[in-house]
Amino acid sequence: MARENVIPTEFHYWDRLADPRVQQARRMFRTVFRFDPQPSEDLVRAFGEAYYQADPVAEAFVDEVYLGEPGPKAGRAMLDRALEYGVDSVPDAPPSLIRLFEEFETPPDWLDPELVAQGAQVFRRWGTSVFSFATTSTLEMYSESSIAKPLSYTGGYAGDRAHKRQLETVRFWIDVSEPGGLDPGARGRQTAMRVRIMHVFIRRKLMARPEWDYDAWGVPISVGDATLTLMGGSVVPGLALWSIGHQTTVREIEATLHFWRYVGHLLGVQPRWYPRDFQESVRLMFAAFVKRAHTAGTDGAELVESYLPAFEPKPGTPWRKRLRDEINYRMQIGYTGVWLLPSTYARHTMPRRFPWVLHPIVQAPLIFGAETLRRTIPGLDAVADRVQRHRREQWYRNEVGDRAAEFQPVEEFRR
């Protein structure tokens, strides 16, 4: 599956670098951040080659156990037991399972547990705002076939399934960022492994489809695209949420980078070139936007246009929940209207932004004031953490009720 020293044909970085608009953006970045955002050739090449890299350790386990003997049901039981009680508790554990958990349970050399804990706390502090922002920033990347095609073929984030899959993602974010959520035996750590195995199944099914363009897109759910997803939970919201009053320092952004790097490690996303600091992360995001091919077409458009309707109140909902759903739906319109590029919003069939787009703008001074108090009054940081943890759990429960997230791959693609 993997290729050495090859870059997908839709990786257009070098073709677009000289574009006047790209150079204008580069100058703007240099003015704002006071450093050149253009990355080194080595980083760009490693990023491009990562589109042919995936997760060979987890894939070996799926091949040996799920797709061979003893089969998927027994494989799931083995995985669950190993997650709950340790791999030593699995009778006659196959070599691939032992290798998978050896990697999973061995801390990488670069790991700083205190920095991971700090990054998780910063992510929690962003509350439910980061749920809206992280998804909205993904909408912008649905123009790319390597991202949009897997989601479109499976139907996971399109049409009626969109809400369920979006909320499974939110559950994952909550689980991994809870205090101690990545400790051995913790729910977040277990969720990461289940998502990792789910990705293997989706990747295998997509690679078997004749319409998957391996030369243009690389492998499905590649290390390249997965690393951008990790950036979408760290440096990107760390900067963007200043727009609604959150005050995140460069050091705190770097803590979220480290936190999400460790989450990525547990997910099998382990690039050696993962950004170590704020400047490197900005340079990677610069490369990600420059290299875009904009070929997803109607598949990408469907994903964008399915996002907001997923939050519309459902018929037959009790009036109290319907009221909350009506408010939340309009809040999501406001957040999307503020954070999605105006050209992207206008290009798609979307709800009217006004007046809901005023909500994030109006609340910004309130959030900024609360953030200022949190930073200056001892003890308020811990209070804010408890409040945000409660708020995001309540937000999630309002959306899904008592239903548990499954993290199961789709059995059949919709087309």
mmCIF file of C-alpha atoms in Angstrom:
data_model
loop_
_atom_site.group_PDB
_atom_site.id
_atom_site.type_symbol
_atom_site.label_atom_id
_atom_site.label_comp_id
_atom_site.label_asym_id
_atom_site.label_seq_id
_atom_site.Cartn_x
_atom_site.Cartn_y
_atom_site.Cartn_z
ATOM 1 C CA MET A 1 0.000 0.000 0.000
ATOM 2 C CA ALA A 2 2.738 2.481 0.936
ATOM 3 C CA ARG A 3 4.947 4.140 -1.668
ATOM 4 C CA GLU A 4 8.437 5.491 -1.133
ATOM 5 C CA ASN A 5 9.411 9.007 -2.241
ATOM 6 C CA VAL A 6 6.191 9.569 -4.209
ATOM 7 C CA ILE A 7 3.767 12.486 -3.921
ATOM 8 C CA PRO A 8 0.134 12.416 -5.149
ATOM 9 C CA THR A 9 -0.591 14.252 -8.388
ATOM 10 C CA GLU A 10 -3.190 16.438 -6.620
ATOM 11 C CA PHE A 11 -0.561 17.799 -4.233
ATOM 12 C CA HIS A 12 -0.230 21.163 -6.019
ATOM 13 C CA TYR A 13 2.075 22.998 -3.650
ATOM 14 C CA TRP A 14 4.916 23.696 -6.096
ATOM 15 C CA ASP A 15 2.494 24.532 -8.925
ATOM 16 C CA ARG A 16 0.738 27.210 -6.845
ATOM 17 C CA LEU A 17 3.579 28.631 -4.793
ATOM 18 C CA ALA A 18 4.325 31.425 -7.263
ATOM 19 C CA ASP A 19 0.660 32.463 -7.521
ATOM 20 C CA PRO A 20 0.418 36.179 -6.603
ATOM 21 C CA ARG A 21 -2.427 35.444 -4.179
ATOM 22 C CA VAL A 22 -0.297 32.876 -2.368
ATOM 23 C CA GLN A 23 2.595 35.303 -2.113
ATOM 24 C CA GLN A 24 0.247 38.012 -0.881
ATOM 25 C CA ALA A 25 -0.986 35.635 1.836
ATOM 26 C CA ARG A 26 2.631 34.834 2.663
ATOM 27 C CA ARG A 27 3.393 38.524 3.161
ATOM 28 C CA MET A 28 0.297 38.948 5.321
ATOM 29 C CA PHE A 29 1.350 35.997 7.486
ATOM 30 C CA ARG A 30 4.836 37.451 7.823
ATOM 31 C CA THR A 31 3.361 40.769 8.952
ATOM 32 C CA VAL A 32 1.030 39.176 11.525
ATOM 33 C CA PHE A 33 3.331 36.485 12.927
ATOM 34 C CA ARG A 34 6.707 38.148 12.290
ATOM 35 C CA PHE A 35 8.202 35.093 10.641
ATOM 36 C CA ASP A 36 8.086 33.610 7.151
ATOM 37 C CA PRO A 37 5.311 30.964 6.970
ATOM 38 C CA GLN A 38 6.808 29.228 3.952
ATOM 39 C CA PRO A 39 8.105 25.835 5.109
ATOM 40 C CA SER A 40 11.331 24.144 4.132
ATOM 41 C CA GLU A 41 11.425 21.916 1.062
ATOM 42 C CA ASP A 42 12.156 18.936 3.312
ATOM 43 C CA LEU A 43 8.975 19.482 5.348
ATOM 44 C CA VAL A 44 6.790 19.930 2.263
ATOM 45 C CA ARG A 45 8.196 16.803 0.634
ATOM 46 C CA ALA A 46 7.740 14.737 3.812
ATOM 47 C CA PHE A 47 4.166 16.062 4.082
ATOM 48 C CA GLY A 48 3.429 15.129 0.467
ATOM 49 C CA GLU A 49 4.921 11.648 0.795
ATOM 50 C CA ALA A 50 2.788 11.055 3.914
ATOM 51 C CA TYR A 51 -0.266 10.738 1.660
ATOM 52 C CA TYR A 52 1.000 7.228 0.877
ATOM 53 C CA GLN A 53 1.570 6.332 4.536
ATOM 54 C CA ALA A 54 -1.009 4.799 6.875
ATOM 55 C CA ASP A 55 -0.911 2.441 9.880
ATOM 56 C CA PRO A 56 0.876 -0.860 9.111
ATOM 57 C CA VAL A 57 0.824 -2.066 12.737
ATOM 58 C CA ALA A 58 -2.976 -1.868 13.101
ATOM 59 C CA GLU A 59 -3.441 -3.156 9.556
ATOM 60 C CA ALA A 60 -1.411 -6.280 10.368
ATOM 61 C CA PHE A 61 -3.719 -6.976 13.328
ATOM 62 C CA VAL A 62 -6.862 -6.553 11.223
ATOM 63 C CA ASP A 63 -5.434 -8.821 8.503
ATOM 64 C CA GLU A 64 -4.454 -11.560 10.944
ATOM 65 C CA VAL A 65 -7.459 -11.542 13.256
ATOM 66 C CA TYR A 66 -10.488 -9.751 11.814
ATOM 67 C CA LEU A 67 -10.041 -10.838 8.186
ATOM 68 C CA GLY A 68 -8.549 -14.240 8.962
ATOM 69 C CA GLU A 69 -9.141 -16.623 11.829
ATOM 70 C CA PRO A 70 -10.846 -16.308 14.305
ATOM 71 C CA GLY A 71 -12.842 -13.565 12.535
ATOM 72 C CA PRO A 72 -14.322 -10.120 13.301
ATOM 73 C CA LYS A 73 -16.493 -11.031 16.288
ATOM 74 C CA ALA A 74 -13.641 -12.755 18.109
ATOM 75 C CA GLY A 75 -11.257 -9.995 17.030
ATOM 76 C CA ARG A 76 -13.491 -7.355 18.585
ATOM 77 C CA ALA A 77 -13.693 -9.395 21.799
ATOM 78 C CA MET A 78 -9.881 -9.713 21.913
ATOM 79 C CA LEU A 79 -9.478 -5.980 21.402
ATOM 80 C CA ASP A 80 -12.034 -5.113 24.089
ATOM 81 C CA ARG A 81 -10.420 -7.467 26.607
ATOM 82 C CA ALA A 82 -6.934 -6.140 25.881
ATOM 83 C CA LEU A 83 -8.155 -2.570 26.330
ATOM 84 C CA GLU A 84 -9.939 -3.353 29.576
ATOM 85 C CA TYR A 85 -7.483 -5.729 31.260
ATOM 86 C CA GLY A 86 -4.266 -5.601 29.236
ATOM 87 C CA VAL A 87 -2.998 -7.722 26.370
ATOM 88 C CA ASP A 88 -1.608 -10.317 28.802
ATOM 89 C CA SER A 89 -5.189 -11.188 29.741
ATOM 90 C CA VAL A 90 -5.984 -12.368 26.188
ATOM 91 C CA PRO A 91 -5.549 -16.174 25.902
ATOM 92 C CA ASP A 92 -3.252 -17.147 23.023
ATOM 93 C CA ALA A 93 -2.949 -13.536 21.919
ATOM 94 C CA PRO A 94 -1.844 -13.440 18.271
ATOM 95 C CA PRO A 95 1.523 -11.791 17.497
ATOM 96 C CA SER A 96 -0.120 -8.875 15.685
ATOM 97 C CA LEU A 97 -2.203 -8.002 18.770
ATOM 98 C CA ILE A 98 0.877 -8.171 20.988
ATOM 99 C CA ARG A 99 2.788 -5.905 18.566
ATOM 100 C CA LEU A 100 -0.131 -3.446 18.381
ATOM 101 C CA PHE A 101 -0.377 -3.088 22.167
ATOM 102 C CA GLU A 102 3.393 -2.999 22.551
ATOM 103 C CA GLU A 103 3.380 0.153 20.445
ATOM 104 C CA PHE A 104 0.171 1.459 22.040
ATOM 105 C CA GLU A 105 1.395 1.088 25.626
ATOM 106 C CA THR A 106 5.022 2.207 25.129
ATOM 107 C CA PRO A 107 5.397 5.973 25.684
ATOM 108 C CA PRO A 108 7.228 7.612 22.754
ATOM 109 C CA ASP A 109 10.595 9.218 23.518
ATOM 110 C CA TRP A 110 9.257 12.728 22.964
ATOM 111 C CA LEU A 111 6.272 12.405 25.348
ATOM 112 C CA ASP A 112 5.906 14.996 28.129
ATOM 113 C CA PRO A 113 2.898 13.952 30.281
ATOM 114 C CA GLU A 114 2.641 17.368 31.957
ATOM 115 C CA LEU A 115 2.483 19.091 28.575
ATOM 116 C CA VAL A 116 -0.169 16.613 27.412
ATOM 117 C CA ALA A 117 -2.264 17.401 30.515
ATOM 118 C CA GLN A 118 -1.858 21.140 29.952
ATOM 119 C CA GLY A 119 -2.865 20.820 26.295
ATOM 120 C CA ALA A 120 -5.955 18.809 27.215
ATOM 121 C CA GLN A 121 -6.950 21.476 29.742
ATOM 122 C CA VAL A 122 -6.586 24.240 27.158
ATOM 123 C CA PHE A 123 -8.736 22.228 24.734
ATOM 124 C CA ARG A 124 -11.385 21.801 27.462
ATOM 125 C CA ARG A 125 -11.254 25.518 28.192
ATOM 126 C CA TRP A 126 -12.401 26.253 24.654
ATOM 127 C CA GLY A 127 -15.649 24.522 25.634
ATOM 128 C CA THR A 128 -18.270 23.825 22.980
ATOM 129 C CA SER A 129 -16.915 26.625 20.770
ATOM 130 C CA VAL A 130 -14.113 24.365 19.602
ATOM 131 C CA PHE A 131 -16.641 21.726 18.489
ATOM 132 C CA SER A 132 -18.210 24.257 16.128
ATOM 133 C CA PHE A 133 -14.913 25.696 14.974
ATOM 134 C CA ALA A 134 -13.164 22.368 14.357
ATOM 135 C CA THR A 135 -16.020 21.165 12.168
ATOM 136 C CA THR A 136 -16.297 24.480 10.326
ATOM 137 C CA SER A 137 -12.568 24.445 9.541
ATOM 138 C CA THR A 138 -13.034 20.932 8.143
ATOM 139 C CA LEU A 139 -15.768 22.209 5.812
ATOM 140 C CA GLU A 140 -13.132 24.343 4.134
ATOM 141 C CA MET A 141 -11.058 21.221 3.412
ATOM 142 C CA TYR A 142 -13.977 19.317 1.854
ATOM 143 C CA SER A 143 -12.791 20.785 -1.440
ATOM 144 C CA GLU A 144 -10.057 18.110 -1.391
ATOM 145 C CA SER A 145 -10.856 14.685 -2.822
ATOM 146 C CA SER A 146 -8.593 12.799 -0.415
ATOM 147 C CA ILE A 147 -10.717 14.133 2.468
ATOM 148 C CA ALA A 148 -14.159 14.373 0.882
ATOM 149 C CA LYS A 149 -14.295 11.107 -1.085
ATOM 150 C CA PRO A 150 -13.971 8.723 1.922
ATOM 151 C CA LEU A 151 -16.684 10.614 3.789
ATOM 152 C CA SER A 152 -18.921 10.806 0.733
ATOM 153 C CA TYR A 153 -18.567 7.140 -0.260
ATOM 154 C CA THR A 154 -19.339 5.930 3.258
ATOM 155 C CA GLY A 155 -22.079 8.505 3.738
ATOM 156 C CA GLY A 156 -20.848 9.116 7.260
ATOM 157 C CA TYR A 157 -20.995 12.915 7.123
ATOM 158 C CA ALA A 158 -23.607 13.332 4.416
ATOM 159 C CA GLY A 159 -27.378 13.431 4.475
ATOM 160 C CA ASP A 160 -29.200 11.839 7.410
ATOM 161 C CA ARG A 161 -26.061 10.215 8.852
ATOM 162 C CA ALA A 162 -24.226 13.507 9.245
ATOM 163 C CA HIS A 163 -25.492 14.278 12.733
ATOM 164 C CA LYS A 164 -24.651 10.842 14.150
ATOM 165 C CA ARG A 165 -21.085 10.875 12.823
ATOM 166 C CA GLN A 166 -20.480 14.475 13.882
ATOM 167 C CA LEU A 167 -21.554 13.653 17.422
ATOM 168 C CA GLU A 168 -19.343 10.550 17.507
ATOM 169 C CA THR A 169 -16.445 12.857 16.689
ATOM 170 C CA VAL A 170 -17.464 15.191 19.521
ATOM 171 C CA ARG A 171 -17.617 12.210 21.899
ATOM 172 C CA PHE A 172 -14.083 11.320 20.865
ATOM 173 C CA TRP A 173 -12.883 14.885 21.533
ATOM 174 C CA ILE A 174 -14.507 14.867 24.973
ATOM 175 C CA ASP A 175 -13.167 11.448 25.931
ATOM 176 C CA VAL A 176 -9.532 12.082 25.011
ATOM 177 C CA SER A 177 -9.408 15.539 26.607
ATOM 178 C CA GLU A 178 -10.980 14.677 29.984
ATOM 179 C CA PRO A 179 -8.517 14.748 32.917
ATOM 180 C CA GLY A 180 -6.624 11.471 32.740
ATOM 181 C CA GLY A 181 -8.505 10.594 29.552
ATOM 182 C CA LEU A 182 -5.381 9.159 27.907
ATOM 183 C CA ASP A 183 -4.164 7.184 30.931
ATOM 184 C CA PRO A 184 -4.034 3.367 30.687
ATOM 185 C CA GLY A 185 -7.567 1.979 30.880
ATOM 186 C CA ALA A 186 -9.204 5.416 30.481
ATOM 187 C CA ARG A 187 -12.150 5.814 28.130
ATOM 188 C CA GLY A 188 -10.354 8.283 25.882
ATOM 189 C CA ARG A 189 -7.456 5.911 25.366
ATOM 190 C CA GLN A 190 -9.840 3.037 24.578
ATOM 191 C CA THR A 191 -11.787 5.229 22.171
ATOM 192 C CA ALA A 192 -8.576 6.123 20.333
ATOM 193 C CA MET A 193 -7.825 2.445 19.691
ATOM 194 C CA ARG A 194 -11.367 1.716 18.493
ATOM 195 C CA VAL A 195 -11.246 4.669 16.115
ATOM 196 C CA ARG A 196 -7.846 3.458 14.902
ATOM 197 C CA ILE A 197 -9.207 0.015 14.013
ATOM 198 C CA MET A 198 -12.285 1.573 12.409
ATOM 199 C CA HIS A 199 -10.011 3.604 10.144
ATOM 200 C CA VAL A 200 -8.239 0.443 8.980
ATOM 201 C CA PHE A 201 -11.531 -1.106 7.840
ATOM 202 C CA ILE A 202 -12.621 2.033 6.017
ATOM 203 C CA ARG A 203 -9.211 2.367 4.374
ATOM 204 C CA ARG A 204 -9.268 -1.238 3.150
ATOM 205 C CA LYS A 205 -12.772 -0.954 1.716
ATOM 206 C CA LEU A 206 -11.980 2.282 -0.081
ATOM 207 C CA MET A 207 -8.750 0.953 -1.550
ATOM 208 C CA ALA A 208 -10.722 -1.948 -3.045
ATOM 209 C CA ARG A 209 -13.021 0.411 -4.946
ATOM 210 C CA PRO A 210 -12.092 0.987 -8.612
ATOM 211 C CA GLU A 211 -12.942 4.683 -8.422
ATOM 212 C CA TRP A 212 -10.385 5.361 -5.693
ATOM 213 C CA ASP A 213 -7.630 7.344 -7.484
ATOM 214 C CA TYR A 214 -4.495 6.118 -5.746
ATOM 215 C CA ASP A 215 -2.161 8.170 -7.927
ATOM 216 C CA ALA A 216 -4.021 11.429 -7.305
ATOM 217 C CA TRP A 217 -5.104 11.050 -3.667
ATOM 218 C CA GLY A 218 -2.755 8.595 -1.968
ATOM 219 C CA VAL A 219 -4.204 6.152 0.556
ATOM 220 C CA PRO A 220 -7.525 6.882 2.299
ATOM 221 C CA ILE A 221 -7.206 8.427 5.774
ATOM 222 C CA SER A 222 -3.494 8.934 5.185
ATOM 223 C CA VAL A 223 -0.941 10.216 7.668
ATOM 224 C CA GLY A 224 -0.906 13.465 5.666
ATOM 225 C CA ASP A 225 -4.620 14.204 6.044
ATOM 226 C CA ALA A 226 -4.774 12.798 9.582
ATOM 227 C CA THR A 227 -2.017 15.171 10.694
ATOM 228 C CA LEU A 228 -4.037 18.106 9.371
ATOM 229 C CA THR A 229 -6.943 16.877 11.490
ATOM 230 C CA LEU A 230 -4.682 17.062 14.556
ATOM 231 C CA MET A 231 -3.791 20.644 13.604
ATOM 232 C CA GLY A 232 -7.531 21.353 13.493
ATOM 233 C CA GLY A 233 -7.694 20.694 17.244
ATOM 234 C CA SER A 234 -4.637 22.704 18.216
ATOM 235 C CA VAL A 235 -2.982 25.577 16.368
ATOM 236 C CA VAL A 236 -5.963 26.469 14.157
ATOM 237 C CA PRO A 237 -8.545 26.965 16.955
ATOM 238 C CA GLY A 238 -5.835 28.391 19.189
ATOM 239 C CA LEU A 239 -5.575 31.293 16.748
ATOM 240 C CA ALA A 240 -9.145 31.499 15.453
ATOM 241 C CA LEU A 241 -10.940 31.456 18.804
ATOM 242 C CA TRP A 242 -9.375 34.815 19.642
ATOM 243 C CA SER A 243 -12.094 36.107 17.285
ATOM 244 C CA ILE A 244 -14.760 35.346 19.897
ATOM 245 C CA GLY A 245 -12.760 36.340 22.971
ATOM 246 C CA HIS A 246 -10.720 33.276 23.966
ATOM 247 C CA GLN A 247 -7.198 34.228 25.044
ATOM 248 C CA THR A 248 -4.775 31.464 24.109
ATOM 249 C CA THR A 249 -1.035 32.101 24.341
ATOM 250 C CA VAL A 250 1.594 30.659 22.012
ATOM 251 C CA ARG A 251 2.815 28.380 24.808
ATOM 252 C CA GLU A 252 -0.715 27.088 25.353
ATOM 253 C CA ILE A 253 -1.085 26.448 21.627
ATOM 254 C CA GLU A 254 2.165 24.482 21.751
ATOM 255 C CA ALA A 255 0.746 22.464 24.653
ATOM 256 C CA THR A 256 -2.320 21.567 22.546
ATOM 257 C CA LEU A 257 0.052 20.602 19.723
ATOM 258 C CA HIS A 258 1.767 18.158 22.071
ATOM 259 C CA PHE A 259 -1.543 16.840 23.406
ATOM 260 C CA TRP A 260 -2.867 16.138 19.914
ATOM 261 C CA ARG A 261 0.447 14.667 18.847
ATOM 262 C CA TYR A 262 0.046 12.061 21.575
ATOM 263 C CA VAL A 263 -3.580 11.430 20.589
ATOM 264 C CA GLY A 264 -2.299 10.953 17.039
ATOM 265 C CA HIS A 265 0.335 8.505 18.262
ATOM 266 C CA LEU A 266 -2.405 6.396 19.879
ATOM 267 C CA LEU A 267 -4.388 6.614 16.631
ATOM 268 C CA GLY A 268 -1.415 5.347 14.632
ATOM 269 C CA VAL A 269 -0.626 8.790 13.157
ATOM 270 C CA GLN A 270 3.086 9.080 13.891
ATOM 271 C CA PRO A 271 4.939 11.323 11.428
ATOM 272 C CA ARG A 272 8.512 12.175 12.404
ATOM 273 C CA TRP A 273 7.963 15.648 10.957
ATOM 274 C CA TYR A 274 5.012 16.522 13.252
ATOM 275 C CA PRO A 275 5.391 20.231 14.227
ATOM 276 C CA ARG A 276 7.286 20.728 17.463
ATOM 277 C CA ASP A 277 6.384 24.372 17.998
ATOM 278 C CA PHE A 278 4.099 27.190 16.901
ATOM 279 C CA GLN A 279 6.189 28.323 13.928
ATOM 280 C CA GLU A 280 6.462 24.825 12.471
ATOM 281 C CA SER A 281 2.719 24.292 12.854
ATOM 282 C CA VAL A 282 1.898 27.547 11.021
ATOM 283 C CA ARG A 283 4.256 26.545 8.220
ATOM 284 C CA LEU A 284 2.567 23.170 7.872
ATOM 285 C CA MET A 285 -0.859 24.814 7.661
ATOM 286 C CA PHE A 286 0.488 27.227 5.039
ATOM 287 C CA ALA A 287 1.631 24.249 2.947
ATOM 288 C CA ALA A 288 -1.742 22.532 3.443
ATOM 289 C CA PHE A 289 -3.669 25.486 2.023
ATOM 290 C CA VAL A 290 -1.268 26.123 -0.833
ATOM 291 C CA LYS A 291 -1.249 22.494 -2.032
ATOM 292 C CA ARG A 292 -5.046 22.256 -2.413
ATOM 293 C CA ALA A 293 -6.436 20.945 -5.720
ATOM 294 C CA HIS A 294 -10.168 21.757 -5.266
ATOM 295 C CA THR A 295 -11.354 18.627 -7.118
ATOM 296 C CA ALA A 296 -13.970 17.188 -4.722
ATOM 297 C CA GLY A 297 -16.839 18.706 -6.735
ATOM 298 C CA THR A 298 -20.374 17.668 -5.810
ATOM 299 C CA ASP A 299 -19.142 15.193 -3.188
ATOM 300 C CA GLY A 300 -17.465 17.979 -1.256
ATOM 301 C CA ALA A 301 -20.437 20.285 -1.751
ATOM 302 C CA GLU A 302 -22.816 17.684 -0.318
ATOM 303 C CA LEU A 303 -20.691 17.352 2.809
ATOM 304 C CA VAL A 304 -20.583 21.115 3.341
ATOM 305 C CA GLU A 305 -24.304 21.488 2.782
ATOM 306 C CA SER A 306 -25.187 18.563 5.100
ATOM 307 C CA TYR A 307 -23.496 20.067 8.149
ATOM 308 C CA LEU A 308 -25.930 22.749 9.314
ATOM 309 C CA PRO A 309 -29.183 20.897 8.457
ATOM 310 C CA ALA A 310 -27.956 18.089 10.732
ATOM 311 C CA PHE A 311 -28.666 20.395 13.695
ATOM 312 C CA GLU A 312 -32.222 21.305 12.683
ATOM 313 C CA PRO A 313 -34.851 20.206 15.229
ATOM 314 C CA LYS A 314 -36.390 16.829 14.409
ATOM 315 C CA PRO A 315 -40.166 16.391 14.015
ATOM 316 C CA GLY A 316 -41.930 15.101 17.102
ATOM 317 C CA THR A 317 -39.297 16.406 19.506
ATOM 318 C CA PRO A 318 -40.648 17.417 22.968
ATOM 319 C CA TRP A 319 -41.040 21.181 23.135
ATOM 320 C CA ARG A 320 -38.258 21.805 25.676
ATOM 321 C CA LYS A 321 -35.697 19.912 23.636
ATOM 322 C CA ARG A 322 -37.038 21.474 20.459
ATOM 323 C CA LEU A 323 -36.464 24.936 21.942
ATOM 324 C CA ARG A 324 -32.862 24.050 22.839
ATOM 325 C CA ASP A 325 -32.368 22.540 19.389
ATOM 326 C CA GLU A 326 -33.750 25.660 17.682
ATOM 327 C CA ILE A 327 -31.318 27.853 19.633
ATOM 328 C CA ASN A 328 -28.366 25.545 19.009
ATOM 329 C CA TYR A 329 -29.163 25.306 15.283
ATOM 330 C CA ARG A 330 -29.069 29.082 14.921
ATOM 331 C CA MET A 331 -25.895 29.298 16.981
ATOM 332 C CA GLN A 332 -24.245 26.837 14.592
ATOM 333 C CA ILE A 333 -25.330 28.992 11.643
ATOM 334 C CA GLY A 334 -23.718 31.982 13.367
ATOM 335 C CA TYR A 335 -20.421 30.215 14.069
ATOM 336 C CA THR A 336 -20.241 28.809 10.546
ATOM 337 C CA GLY A 337 -21.076 32.195 9.091
ATOM 338 C CA VAL A 338 -18.202 33.804 10.996
ATOM 339 C CA TRP A 339 -15.512 31.156 10.486
ATOM 340 C CA LEU A 340 -16.206 29.720 7.037
ATOM 341 C CA LEU A 341 -14.645 31.789 4.269
ATOM 342 C CA PRO A 342 -17.332 34.071 2.760
ATOM 343 C CA SER A 343 -16.544 32.759 -0.721
ATOM 344 C CA THR A 344 -17.065 29.167 0.439
ATOM 345 C CA TYR A 345 -20.328 30.016 2.214
ATOM 346 C CA ALA A 346 -21.645 31.837 -0.860
ATOM 347 C CA ARG A 347 -20.666 28.995 -3.195
ATOM 348 C CA HIS A 348 -22.917 26.492 -1.416
ATOM 349 C CA THR A 349 -26.587 26.189 -0.556
ATOM 350 C CA MET A 350 -26.531 27.333 3.063
ATOM 351 C CA PRO A 351 -28.998 28.902 5.537
ATOM 352 C CA ARG A 352 -29.089 32.687 5.692
ATOM 353 C CA ARG A 353 -26.369 33.901 8.028
ATOM 354 C CA PHE A 354 -28.087 37.068 9.233
ATOM 355 C CA PRO A 355 -28.955 37.718 12.035
ATOM 356 C CA TRP A 356 -27.421 34.591 13.583
ATOM 357 C CA VAL A 357 -23.925 35.593 12.496
ATOM 358 C CA LEU A 358 -24.120 38.371 15.086
ATOM 359 C CA HIS A 359 -24.177 35.876 17.977
ATOM 360 C CA PRO A 360 -20.448 35.048 18.003
ATOM 361 C CA ILE A 361 -19.613 38.724 17.576
ATOM 362 C CA VAL A 362 -21.875 39.863 20.433
ATOM 363 C CA GLN A 363 -20.569 37.230 22.856
ATOM 364 C CA ALA A 364 -16.899 38.006 22.140
ATOM 365 C CA PRO A 365 -16.583 40.836 24.718
ATOM 366 C CA LEU A 366 -18.231 38.642 27.382
ATOM 367 C CA ILE A 367 -15.859 35.751 26.727
ATOM 368 C CA PHE A 368 -12.887 38.116 26.607
ATOM 369 C CA GLY A 369 -13.879 39.600 29.973
ATOM 370 C CA ALA A 370 -14.336 36.171 31.551
ATOM 371 C CA GLU A 371 -10.986 35.078 30.139
ATOM 372 C CA THR A 372 -9.298 38.149 31.569
ATOM 373 C CA LEU A 373 -10.694 37.375 35.035
ATOM 374 C CA ARG A 374 -9.629 33.738 34.701
ATOM 375 C CA ARG A 375 -6.074 34.742 33.882
ATOM 376 C CA THR A 376 -5.750 37.266 36.692
ATOM 377 C CA ILE A 377 -7.661 35.809 39.675
ATOM 378 C CA PRO A 378 -6.121 32.732 41.356
ATOM 379 C CA GLY A 379 -8.404 29.714 41.428
ATOM 380 C CA LEU A 380 -10.680 30.780 38.586
ATOM 381 C CA ASP A 381 -8.812 28.606 36.084
ATOM 382 C CA ALA A 382 -9.916 25.454 37.946
ATOM 383 C CA VAL A 383 -13.479 26.789 38.202
ATOM 384 C CA ALA A 384 -13.555 27.523 34.470
ATOM 385 C CA ASP A 385 -12.356 23.988 33.759
ATOM 386 C CA ARG A 386 -15.172 22.428 35.788
ATOM 387 C CA VAL A 387 -17.763 24.695 34.166
ATOM 388 C CA GLN A 388 -16.616 23.931 30.630
ATOM 389 C CA ARG A 389 -16.457 20.197 31.266
ATOM 390 C CA HIS A 390 -20.054 20.301 32.481
ATOM 391 C CA ARG A 391 -21.207 22.487 29.587
ATOM 392 C CA ARG A 392 -19.757 20.337 26.856
ATOM 393 C CA GLU A 393 -21.162 17.117 28.373
ATOM 394 C CA GLN A 394 -24.594 18.731 28.639
ATOM 395 C CA TRP A 395 -24.315 19.975 25.047
ATOM 396 C CA TYR A 396 -23.457 16.477 23.852
ATOM 397 C CA ARG A 397 -26.251 14.832 25.839
ATOM 398 C CA ASN A 398 -28.810 17.284 24.473
ATOM 399 C CA GLU A 399 -27.831 16.169 20.983
ATOM 400 C CA VAL A 400 -27.698 12.390 21.493
ATOM 401 C CA GLY A 401 -29.634 11.619 24.683
ATOM 402 C CA ASP A 402 -28.428 8.432 26.369
ATOM 403 C CA ARG A 403 -27.200 6.810 23.153
ATOM 404 C CA ALA A 404 -23.587 5.621 23.320
ATOM 405 C CA ALA A 405 -21.112 6.338 20.540
ATOM 406 C CA GLU A 406 -20.355 3.149 18.591
ATOM 407 C CA PHE A 407 -17.209 3.932 16.564
ATOM 408 C CA GLN A 408 -18.087 1.150 14.146
ATOM 409 C CA PRO A 409 -17.118 1.242 10.467
ATOM 410 C CA VAL A 410 -19.998 1.279 8.010
ATOM 411 C CA GLU A 411 -20.764 -2.192 6.698
ATOM 412 C CA GLU A 412 -21.842 -1.076 3.231
ATOM 413 C CA PHE A 413 -20.965 2.030 1.278
ATOM 414 C CA ARG A 414 -23.941 3.944 -0.029
ATOM 415 C CA ARG A 415 -22.616 3.957 -3.596
#
